[in-house]
Short mmCIF file of C-alpha atoms and ligand atoms in Angstrom, two decimals:
data_model
loop_
_atom_site.label_atom_id
_atom_site.label_comp_id
_atom_site.label_asym_id
_atom_site.label_seq_id
_atom_site.Cartn_x
_atom_site.Cartn_y
_atom_site.Cartn_z
CA MET A 116 -16.30 -18.73 18.14
CA GLN A 117 -16.65 -15.91 20.67
CA LEU A 118 -14.23 -13.41 22.16
CA LEU A 119 -14.69 -10.48 24.51
CA ILE A 120 -12.39 -7.45 24.62
CA LYS A 121 -12.79 -5.55 27.85
CA ASN A 122 -11.80 -2.03 28.93
CA GLY A 123 -10.14 -1.00 25.67
CA ILE A 124 -10.15 2.49 24.17
CA LEU A 125 -12.06 1.80 20.96
CA VAL A 126 -10.98 3.88 17.99
CA LEU A 127 -14.26 4.61 16.24
CA PRO A 128 -14.50 6.66 13.02
CA GLN A 129 -15.05 10.02 14.78
CA GLU A 130 -14.13 9.42 18.41
CA THR A 131 -12.42 7.16 20.89
CA VAL A 132 -14.50 5.62 23.66
CA GLN A 133 -13.70 3.30 26.51
CA ALA A 134 -16.00 0.32 26.02
CA ASP A 135 -16.22 -3.47 25.80
CA LEU A 136 -16.53 -5.24 22.50
CA PHE A 137 -18.02 -8.68 21.89
CA ILE A 138 -17.15 -10.80 18.87
CA GLU A 139 -19.19 -13.68 17.54
CA ASN A 140 -18.68 -15.72 14.37
CA GLY A 141 -15.88 -13.46 13.18
CA GLU A 142 -17.94 -10.27 13.42
CA ILE A 143 -18.33 -7.46 15.92
CA SER A 144 -21.69 -8.17 17.50
CA GLN A 145 -21.90 -5.85 20.51
CA ILE A 146 -20.29 -2.63 21.74
CA GLU A 147 -21.35 -1.48 25.20
CA SER A 148 -19.82 0.40 28.09
CA SER A 149 -19.72 -2.89 29.98
CA ILE A 150 -20.38 -6.42 28.73
CA SER A 151 -20.30 -9.48 30.98
CA LYS A 152 -20.32 -13.01 29.56
CA GLU A 153 -19.73 -16.13 31.60
CA GLY A 154 -17.10 -18.59 30.41
CA ILE A 155 -16.10 -16.66 27.29
CA PRO A 156 -12.40 -16.09 26.53
CA TYR A 157 -11.53 -12.43 27.05
CA ILE A 158 -8.71 -9.96 26.63
CA ASP A 159 -8.24 -7.15 29.13
CA ALA A 160 -7.20 -4.22 26.94
CA LYS A 161 -7.20 -1.69 29.79
CA GLY A 162 -5.49 1.54 28.73
CA SER A 163 -4.78 0.34 25.17
CA PHE A 164 -6.21 1.51 21.89
CA VAL A 165 -8.31 -1.05 20.04
CA LEU A 166 -8.06 -0.22 16.33
CA PRO A 167 -9.65 -1.61 13.21
CA ALA A 168 -6.83 -3.72 11.72
CA GLY A 169 -4.79 -2.25 8.89
CA ILE A 170 -5.68 -2.57 5.22
CA ASP A 171 -2.72 -2.13 2.90
CA PRO A 172 -3.99 -0.95 -0.49
CA HIS A 173 -0.70 -1.52 -2.36
CA VAL A 174 1.39 -4.70 -2.19
CA HIS A 175 3.25 -6.87 -4.70
CA LEU A 176 3.53 -10.50 -3.55
CA SER A 177 4.94 -13.14 -5.92
CA LEU A 178 5.36 -10.40 -8.50
CA SER A 179 7.03 -11.66 -11.64
CA THR A 180 9.99 -9.51 -12.79
CA PRO A 181 12.83 -10.11 -15.28
CA ILE A 182 15.12 -11.25 -12.43
CA GLY A 183 12.52 -13.49 -10.77
CA LEU A 184 9.68 -13.22 -8.30
CA THR A 185 9.47 -10.83 -5.35
CA VAL A 186 10.76 -12.82 -2.42
CA ASP A 187 7.55 -12.68 -0.37
CA ASP A 188 4.79 -14.89 -1.61
CA PHE A 189 1.25 -14.72 -0.21
CA GLU A 190 2.25 -16.89 2.74
CA SER A 191 5.24 -14.92 4.01
CA GLY A 192 3.77 -11.58 2.93
CA SER A 193 0.55 -12.21 4.82
CA LYS A 194 2.50 -13.33 7.90
CA ALA A 195 4.52 -10.11 7.84
CA ALA A 196 1.29 -8.14 7.40
CA LEU A 197 -0.42 -9.81 10.38
CA ALA A 198 2.60 -9.27 12.61
CA GLY A 199 2.33 -5.55 11.89
CA GLY A 200 -1.41 -5.31 12.47
CA THR A 201 -2.56 -5.51 8.85
CA THR A 202 -5.13 -8.22 8.13
CA THR A 203 -6.20 -7.26 4.58
CA PHE A 204 -4.26 -6.14 1.51
CA ILE A 205 -4.79 -5.42 -2.15
CA ASP A 206 -2.32 -6.91 -4.61
CA PHE A 207 -2.31 -6.73 -8.41
CA VAL A 208 -3.09 -8.80 -11.46
CA THR A 209 -0.62 -7.92 -14.22
CA PRO A 210 -1.62 -9.54 -17.52
CA ARG A 211 0.85 -10.36 -20.28
CA LYS A 212 0.57 -8.41 -23.54
CA GLY A 213 -2.48 -9.67 -25.43
CA GLN A 214 -3.73 -11.72 -22.50
CA ASN A 215 -7.43 -11.53 -21.63
CA LEU A 216 -7.87 -9.82 -18.25
CA ILE A 217 -10.03 -12.62 -16.87
CA ASP A 218 -7.48 -15.29 -17.88
CA ALA A 219 -4.82 -13.24 -16.11
CA PHE A 220 -7.00 -13.01 -13.00
CA ILE A 221 -7.59 -16.78 -12.96
CA GLU A 222 -3.86 -17.40 -13.40
CA ARG A 223 -3.05 -14.99 -10.58
CA LYS A 224 -5.48 -16.60 -8.17
CA ALA A 225 -3.88 -19.96 -8.87
CA VAL A 226 -0.49 -18.83 -7.45
CA ILE A 227 -1.83 -17.72 -4.08
CA GLY A 228 -1.45 -20.89 -1.99
CA ASN A 229 -1.52 -20.14 1.73
CA CYS A 230 -2.58 -16.59 2.53
CA TYR A 231 -3.54 -15.58 6.05
CA CYS A 232 -4.89 -12.14 5.21
CA ASP A 233 -8.06 -11.32 3.30
CA PHE A 234 -7.11 -9.95 -0.09
CA ALA A 235 -8.31 -8.36 -3.30
CA PHE A 236 -6.66 -7.38 -6.57
CA HIS A 237 -6.36 -4.23 -8.62
CA MET A 238 -6.42 -5.21 -12.31
CA SER A 239 -3.55 -3.68 -14.28
CA ILE A 240 -4.25 -2.36 -17.76
CA ILE A 241 -0.92 -2.57 -19.56
CA GLU A 242 -2.15 -1.85 -23.11
CA TRP A 243 -5.26 -0.78 -24.96
CA ARG A 244 -7.11 -3.35 -27.11
CA THR A 245 -10.64 -3.08 -28.54
CA GLU A 246 -11.74 -5.85 -26.16
CA ILE A 247 -10.54 -4.02 -23.03
CA PRO A 248 -13.87 -2.26 -22.21
CA ASN A 249 -15.76 -5.58 -22.25
CA GLU A 250 -13.05 -7.28 -20.21
CA MET A 251 -13.05 -4.42 -17.68
CA GLU A 252 -16.82 -4.74 -17.39
CA ALA A 253 -16.51 -8.48 -16.76
CA CYS A 254 -13.87 -7.77 -14.07
CA VAL A 255 -16.28 -5.44 -12.28
CA LYS A 256 -19.53 -7.35 -12.72
CA GLU A 257 -18.41 -10.97 -12.54
CA TYR A 258 -15.14 -11.04 -10.61
CA GLY A 259 -15.54 -8.33 -7.98
CA ILE A 260 -12.64 -6.18 -9.19
CA THR A 261 -13.56 -2.52 -8.76
CA SER A 262 -10.19 -0.85 -9.33
CA PHE A 263 -7.79 -0.74 -12.27
CA LYS A 264 -4.08 0.06 -12.13
CA THR A 265 -2.13 1.87 -14.80
CA TYR A 266 1.57 2.66 -14.99
CA LEU A 267 2.92 5.72 -16.79
CA ALA A 268 6.46 4.58 -15.91
CA TYR A 269 8.04 1.35 -17.25
CA ARG A 270 7.19 2.29 -20.86
CA ASN A 271 9.00 -0.66 -22.43
CA SER A 272 7.06 -3.25 -20.42
CA ILE A 273 3.78 -2.47 -18.66
CA GLY A 274 3.56 1.34 -18.98
CA ILE A 275 0.93 3.05 -21.13
CA ASP A 276 0.74 6.57 -22.62
CA PHE A 277 -1.72 9.35 -21.77
CA ASP A 278 -3.98 8.60 -24.77
CA ASP A 279 -4.53 5.04 -23.57
CA LEU A 280 -4.87 6.24 -20.00
CA GLU A 281 -7.72 8.49 -21.11
CA LYS A 282 -9.48 5.49 -22.67
CA VAL A 283 -9.06 3.50 -19.45
CA MET A 284 -10.41 6.43 -17.43
CA LYS A 285 -13.44 6.87 -19.70
CA THR A 286 -14.26 3.17 -19.42
CA ALA A 287 -13.75 3.17 -15.65
CA LYS A 288 -15.99 6.21 -15.33
CA SER A 289 -18.74 4.43 -17.28
CA LEU A 290 -18.39 1.49 -14.86
CA ASN A 291 -18.22 3.80 -11.83
CA VAL A 292 -14.92 2.35 -10.59
CA MET A 293 -11.53 3.73 -9.56
CA VAL A 294 -8.40 4.05 -11.69
CA THR A 295 -5.13 4.00 -9.78
CA ILE A 296 -2.05 5.46 -11.43
CA HIS A 297 1.70 5.17 -11.03
CA ALA A 298 2.45 8.77 -11.98
CA GLU A 299 5.93 9.06 -13.48
CA LEU A 300 6.74 10.28 -17.00
CA GLY A 301 8.24 7.04 -18.29
CA ASP A 302 9.48 8.38 -21.67
CA ILE A 303 11.43 11.22 -20.05
CA ILE A 304 12.89 8.87 -17.43
CA ASP A 305 14.05 6.47 -20.19
CA GLN A 306 15.69 9.38 -22.00
CA LEU A 307 17.43 10.65 -18.84
CA GLN A 308 18.63 7.14 -18.03
CA ASN A 309 20.04 6.66 -21.54
CA GLU A 310 21.88 9.97 -21.28
CA ALA A 311 23.33 9.02 -17.88
CA ILE A 312 24.50 5.63 -19.15
CA SER A 313 26.07 7.18 -22.24
CA LYS A 314 28.09 9.42 -19.88
CA LYS A 315 29.09 6.33 -17.83
CA HIS A 316 27.11 7.53 -14.82
CA TYR A 317 26.49 4.10 -13.33
CA ASP A 318 26.25 4.93 -9.58
CA LEU A 319 23.04 4.28 -7.68
CA ILE A 320 22.49 8.00 -7.00
CA TYR A 321 21.58 8.26 -10.72
CA HIS A 322 18.47 6.24 -9.98
CA SER A 323 17.08 9.35 -8.27
CA LYS A 324 18.83 11.88 -10.53
CA THR A 325 17.15 10.37 -13.60
CA ARG A 326 13.72 10.48 -11.95
CA PRO A 327 13.62 14.18 -10.97
CA ASP A 328 10.64 15.61 -9.10
CA TYR A 329 9.06 17.01 -12.26
CA THR A 330 8.74 13.52 -13.77
CA GLU A 331 6.17 12.89 -11.05
CA TYR A 332 4.39 16.22 -10.63
CA GLN A 333 4.12 16.89 -14.37
CA ALA A 334 2.53 13.45 -14.74
CA VAL A 335 0.11 14.41 -11.96
CA GLU A 336 -0.64 17.69 -13.78
CA LYS A 337 -1.55 15.81 -16.97
CA ILE A 338 -3.64 13.31 -15.02
CA ILE A 339 -5.60 16.19 -13.47
CA GLU A 340 -6.35 17.43 -17.02
CA LEU A 341 -7.70 13.96 -17.85
CA ILE A 342 -9.87 13.96 -14.72
CA ARG A 343 -11.34 17.30 -15.80
CA LYS A 344 -12.21 15.64 -19.13
CA THR A 345 -13.48 12.29 -17.85
CA ASN A 346 -14.53 12.92 -14.24
CA CYS A 347 -13.08 9.48 -13.45
CA LYS A 348 -12.35 8.67 -9.77
CA THR A 349 -8.56 8.60 -9.71
CA TYR A 350 -6.07 7.52 -7.08
CA ILE A 351 -2.39 8.35 -7.39
CA VAL A 352 -0.25 5.64 -5.83
CA HIS A 353 2.93 6.23 -3.82
CA VAL A 354 3.07 10.02 -4.15
CA SER A 355 6.62 11.07 -3.35
CA THR A 356 6.95 14.81 -3.98
CA ALA A 357 5.51 17.77 -2.11
CA GLU A 358 4.60 19.46 -5.39
CA SER A 359 2.47 16.50 -6.53
CA LEU A 360 0.53 16.65 -3.26
CA ASN A 361 0.12 20.38 -3.67
CA LYS A 362 -1.40 19.87 -7.14
CA ILE A 363 -3.63 17.03 -5.93
CA SER A 364 -4.86 19.12 -3.03
CA LYS A 365 -5.72 22.05 -5.35
CA ALA A 366 -7.56 19.68 -7.71
CA GLN A 367 -9.56 18.33 -4.77
CA LYS A 368 -10.54 21.88 -3.82
CA GLU A 369 -11.74 22.32 -7.41
CA GLY A 370 -14.05 19.36 -6.73
CA LEU A 371 -12.19 16.77 -8.82
CA PRO A 372 -12.35 13.13 -7.64
CA ILE A 373 -8.62 12.65 -7.05
CA PHE A 374 -6.96 10.97 -4.06
CA ALA A 375 -3.38 10.52 -2.94
CA GLU A 376 -1.64 7.53 -1.39
CA THR A 377 1.80 7.82 0.08
CA CYS A 378 4.08 5.25 1.72
CA PRO A 379 6.34 5.31 4.81
CA GLN A 380 9.54 5.41 2.75
CA TYR A 381 8.64 8.90 1.51
CA PHE A 382 8.21 10.45 4.96
CA THR A 383 11.06 8.48 6.57
CA PHE A 384 14.09 8.80 4.29
CA GLU A 385 15.86 11.37 2.14
CA GLU A 386 18.05 10.90 -0.91
CA SER A 387 21.44 10.66 0.79
CA VAL A 388 20.53 6.96 1.26
CA TYR A 389 21.83 6.48 -2.30
CA LYS A 390 25.29 7.63 -1.20
CA ASP A 391 25.54 4.94 1.48
CA SER A 392 27.47 1.69 0.85
CA ARG A 393 26.32 -0.07 -2.32
CA ASN A 394 24.61 -2.90 -0.45
CA LYS A 395 22.64 -0.48 1.71
CA ALA A 396 21.74 1.82 -1.17
CA LEU A 397 20.45 -1.12 -3.23
CA GLY A 398 17.58 -1.51 -0.77
CA PHE A 399 16.36 1.95 -1.69
CA ILE A 400 16.12 1.36 -5.42
CA MET A 401 12.42 1.75 -5.91
CA SER A 402 10.20 3.93 -8.04
CA PRO A 403 9.53 6.71 -7.39
CA PRO A 404 12.89 7.13 -5.68
CA ILE A 405 13.59 8.44 -2.20
CA ARG A 406 13.64 12.21 -2.62
CA SER A 407 15.20 15.32 -1.08
CA GLU A 408 14.81 16.27 2.58
CA GLU A 409 12.61 19.16 1.42
CA ASN A 410 10.23 16.68 -0.18
CA ARG A 411 10.34 14.38 2.83
CA ARG A 412 9.32 17.28 5.05
CA GLY A 413 6.71 18.39 2.52
CA ILE A 414 5.13 14.92 2.50
CA GLU A 415 5.17 14.85 6.29
CA LYS A 416 3.48 18.25 6.47
CA ALA A 417 0.89 17.36 3.82
CA ILE A 418 -0.02 14.21 5.78
CA ALA A 419 -0.33 16.24 8.97
CA ASP A 420 -2.50 18.78 7.10
CA GLY A 421 -4.87 16.04 5.90
CA GLN A 422 -3.88 16.18 2.21
CA VAL A 423 -3.16 12.44 1.91
CA SER A 424 -6.03 9.97 1.76
CA THR A 425 -4.35 6.61 2.31
CA LEU A 426 -1.16 4.98 3.47
CA GLY A 427 0.13 2.02 1.44
CA THR A 428 3.50 0.32 1.52
CA ASP A 429 4.17 -0.73 -2.09
CA HIS A 430 5.60 -3.84 -0.37
CA CYS A 431 7.76 -5.29 -3.13
CA PRO A 432 10.72 -7.04 -1.49
CA PHE A 433 13.75 -8.64 -3.10
CA THR A 434 16.88 -10.23 -1.66
CA LEU A 435 20.21 -8.47 -1.73
CA GLU A 436 21.42 -11.14 -4.14
CA GLN A 437 18.58 -10.35 -6.55
CA LYS A 438 19.42 -6.65 -6.35
CA GLN A 439 23.16 -7.22 -6.71
CA LYS A 440 22.75 -8.90 -10.10
CA ALA A 441 22.54 -5.51 -11.82
CA THR A 442 25.46 -4.05 -13.76
CA ASN A 443 24.23 -0.47 -13.45
CA PHE A 444 21.44 1.46 -11.66
CA THR A 445 18.97 1.03 -14.55
CA LYS A 446 19.13 -2.74 -14.17
CA VAL A 447 18.52 -2.99 -10.41
CA VAL A 448 15.17 -4.55 -9.76
CA ASN A 449 12.81 -1.92 -8.28
CA GLY A 450 11.07 -2.28 -4.95
CA THR A 451 11.44 -2.78 -1.24
CA GLY A 452 9.48 -4.28 1.68
CA GLY A 453 7.64 -2.66 4.59
CA ILE A 454 4.27 -4.32 5.14
CA GLN A 455 5.11 -5.29 8.73
CA HIS A 456 6.10 -1.76 9.72
CA ARG A 457 3.47 0.51 8.15
CA LEU A 458 1.37 1.17 11.28
CA SER A 459 4.35 1.47 13.63
CA LEU A 460 6.15 3.93 11.36
CA PHE A 461 3.05 6.07 10.92
CA TYR A 462 2.17 5.99 14.62
CA SER A 463 5.70 6.91 15.64
CA ARG A 464 6.01 9.88 13.31
CA PHE A 465 2.50 11.31 13.51
CA ILE A 466 0.63 10.06 16.57
CA ALA A 467 3.36 9.78 19.19
CA SER A 468 4.50 13.27 18.16
CA LYS A 469 0.88 14.53 18.39
CA LYS A 470 0.75 15.75 14.79
CA LEU A 471 -2.33 13.60 14.21
CA SER A 472 -4.80 11.57 16.24
CA VAL A 473 -5.10 7.81 16.34
CA ASN A 474 -8.44 8.26 14.51
CA ASP A 475 -6.51 9.89 11.64
CA MET A 476 -4.16 6.93 11.53
CA THR A 477 -7.11 4.55 11.33
CA LYS A 478 -8.65 6.59 8.54
CA LEU A 479 -5.53 6.49 6.34
CA ALA A 480 -4.47 2.93 7.12
CA SER A 481 -7.84 1.21 7.19
CA THR A 482 -11.13 3.12 6.76
CA HIS A 483 -10.24 4.95 3.54
CA PRO A 484 -8.70 1.93 1.80
CA ALA A 485 -11.88 -0.02 2.64
CA GLN A 486 -14.14 2.76 1.35
CA PHE A 487 -12.20 3.65 -1.80
CA PHE A 488 -11.78 0.04 -2.83
CA ARG A 489 -15.16 -1.15 -1.60
CA LEU A 490 -13.96 -3.85 0.76
CA PRO A 491 -17.10 -5.28 2.31
CA ASN A 492 -17.49 -4.95 6.10
CA LYS A 493 -13.93 -3.78 6.65
CA GLY A 494 -12.15 -0.70 7.93
CA LYS A 495 -14.04 0.32 11.03
CA ILE A 496 -15.22 -0.82 14.42
CA ALA A 497 -19.00 -1.14 14.05
CA ILE A 498 -21.64 -3.77 14.64
CA GLY A 499 -21.69 -6.33 11.82
CA PHE A 500 -18.19 -5.43 10.62
CA ASP A 501 -15.44 -8.05 10.46
CA ALA A 502 -13.68 -8.50 13.80
CA ASP A 503 -10.25 -7.60 12.35
CA LEU A 504 -8.73 -5.69 15.23
CA VAL A 505 -5.46 -4.58 16.73
CA ILE A 506 -4.69 -3.96 20.36
CA TRP A 507 -2.01 -1.32 20.27
CA LYS A 508 0.88 -0.89 22.66
CA LYS A 509 3.23 2.01 23.29
CA THR A 510 6.85 0.97 23.11
CA SER A 511 10.30 2.28 22.35
CA GLU A 512 12.33 -0.16 20.33
CA LYS A 513 14.21 -0.67 17.10
CA ILE A 514 12.36 -2.37 14.27
CA GLY A 515 15.31 -4.67 13.63
CA LYS A 516 14.98 -6.22 17.10
CA ARG A 517 11.54 -7.65 16.37
CA ILE A 518 10.75 -11.01 14.80
CA LEU A 519 10.51 -10.12 11.11
CA TYR A 520 8.40 -12.27 8.83
CA SER A 521 9.37 -11.03 5.37
CA ARG A 522 11.73 -13.42 3.54
CA SER A 523 13.86 -10.54 2.35
CA ASP A 524 17.29 -10.08 3.93
CA ILE A 525 16.93 -6.32 3.28
CA ASP A 526 14.95 -4.21 5.71
CA ILE A 527 15.43 -0.53 5.05
CA TYR A 528 13.60 0.26 8.30
CA ALA A 529 15.68 -1.97 10.60
CA ASP A 530 17.32 0.98 12.39
CA GLU A 531 14.12 2.97 12.86
CA GLN A 532 13.08 3.54 16.44
CA ILE A 533 9.33 3.02 16.89
CA GLN A 534 7.01 4.29 19.60
CA GLY A 535 4.08 1.91 19.14
CA LYS A 536 3.26 -1.52 17.75
CA ALA A 537 0.52 -4.07 17.29
CA ASP A 538 0.49 -6.04 20.54
CA ILE A 539 -2.40 -8.42 19.83
CA VAL A 540 -3.83 -8.91 16.34
CA ILE A 541 -7.24 -10.42 15.82
CA LYS A 542 -8.38 -11.62 12.42
CA ALA A 543 -12.02 -12.63 11.94
CA GLY A 544 -12.40 -12.92 15.73
CA LYS A 545 -9.35 -15.14 16.26
CA ILE A 546 -6.08 -14.09 17.87
CA VAL A 547 -3.38 -14.51 15.22
CA TYR A 548 -0.49 -12.59 16.82
CA GLN A 549 0.50 -11.99 20.45
CA ASN A 550 3.60 -11.96 22.65
CA GLY A 551 5.71 -10.77 19.73
CA LYS A 552 4.98 -13.69 17.46
CA LEU A 553 2.37 -15.27 15.23
CA GLU A 554 0.17 -18.06 16.50
CA LYS A 555 0.94 -21.52 15.08
CA ASP A 556 -2.44 -22.22 13.59
CA LEU A 557 -3.39 -19.38 11.25
CA PRO A 558 -6.72 -19.50 9.46
CA GLN A 559 -6.76 -18.93 5.68
CA GLY A 560 -7.79 -15.51 4.39
CA HIS A 561 -10.43 -14.98 1.74
CA TYR A 562 -10.65 -13.32 -1.64
CA LEU A 563 -12.81 -10.23 -1.26
CA TYR A 564 -15.43 -9.94 -3.95
CA ARG A 565 -16.08 -6.20 -4.29
CA LYS A 566 -19.31 -4.63 -5.47
O1 LIG B 645 9.76 0.23 -7.16
C1 LIG B 645 8.61 -0.16 -7.08
N1 LIG B 645 7.71 0.65 -6.58
N2 LIG B 645 8.29 -1.41 -7.47
C2 LIG B 645 7.02 -1.96 -7.45
C3 LIG B 645 6.23 -1.65 -8.64
C4 LIG B 645 5.66 -0.28 -8.59
O2 LIG B 645 6.08 0.57 -9.33
O3 LIG B 645 4.77 -0.02 -7.77
ZN1 LIG B 646 3.59 -0.75 -6.51
#
């Protein structure tokens, strides 16, 4: 299969150049100022950016929770991803207590079914057992899993304490792989929630009041101490406070291997969303919560100043009905969607407003996720790399007017006005999205074995 893209503005790692790009057998095979091929299908991308397609390092499809699965499975989640210009994502394996990590991985792979994006998994470590180091080694060496996820929140289910986190970090360091951490002080949050409930504070605003800023940045502080001890490569997921980013940035200057991910919800919204009607506010119950306007601006500034390494979504969508089941804020299932909107939201806030360049967007949304998580041949436009590409278009429209592919009936971004969007999406050299909708015949994605 061959495809030629002519006259586009190619977004390369350090520069943008107007050039033609030739794709063969799913890979980029030629980049020249002008390429002519007889009888080959071609796209005229004149005046448009051609970007490496997005890689979302943080999604939860078919995630099992006490109230049921997240509403997007790998089929609908990957469709939403493609429609937004993301062709690869990293989901999670979450073992049960006592379950061997490899068994959990095999079980997880069995639920995938149709998936039109390439994908990998972070392995969650939800407890410490004497067998964990051997199982982690098998994950890395036999199953291509080079990142491990830990949660400091959710202490009565999958969360671990700092002592166990240190053991995970030491083991990861010995295997030369990344530990990713949900940084919230779970014990303190549980205590604050119990106090709120005992005072009959049931309103949704207490979701954010019982997860104050310090429950994140003090967790980050303690993690930095552990990095000093272990020198483990560490990635903090969905950073939501300005103070956490400040601490991470200082630790980086000290030479520590720490990296920050944030998500569009933390630079788009501020906490008054919890005072909206109950049905609207339910969509924003996620952890960490939406924070103050000061934090929102702080996150925005830190991104513009280059203090954030990657952009994820934490795509974890539920239906309104699933969210409504809760009797008080502590019982509302956590999470929201966004995988289709990540690039548009970032472009609109940072590129259209000239705070950052389109190369910066590519770095956060594609190149860095590929490098940090060792995704083979992904994340940049270069010869021999996968032909996962996006032809970008300037626009001015509301997200809610587009064809949305998530199965959730909640879209917290529906009213957001965007300035740019994926116009044509190419996955492994094949057009999968154009004219505002997905193509009928989508090829299956592949599990990415990481080395
Ligand atoms: O509220 C959230 N973020 N739910 C998904 C699980 C997690 O904590 O990332
Ligand atoms: Zn998550």
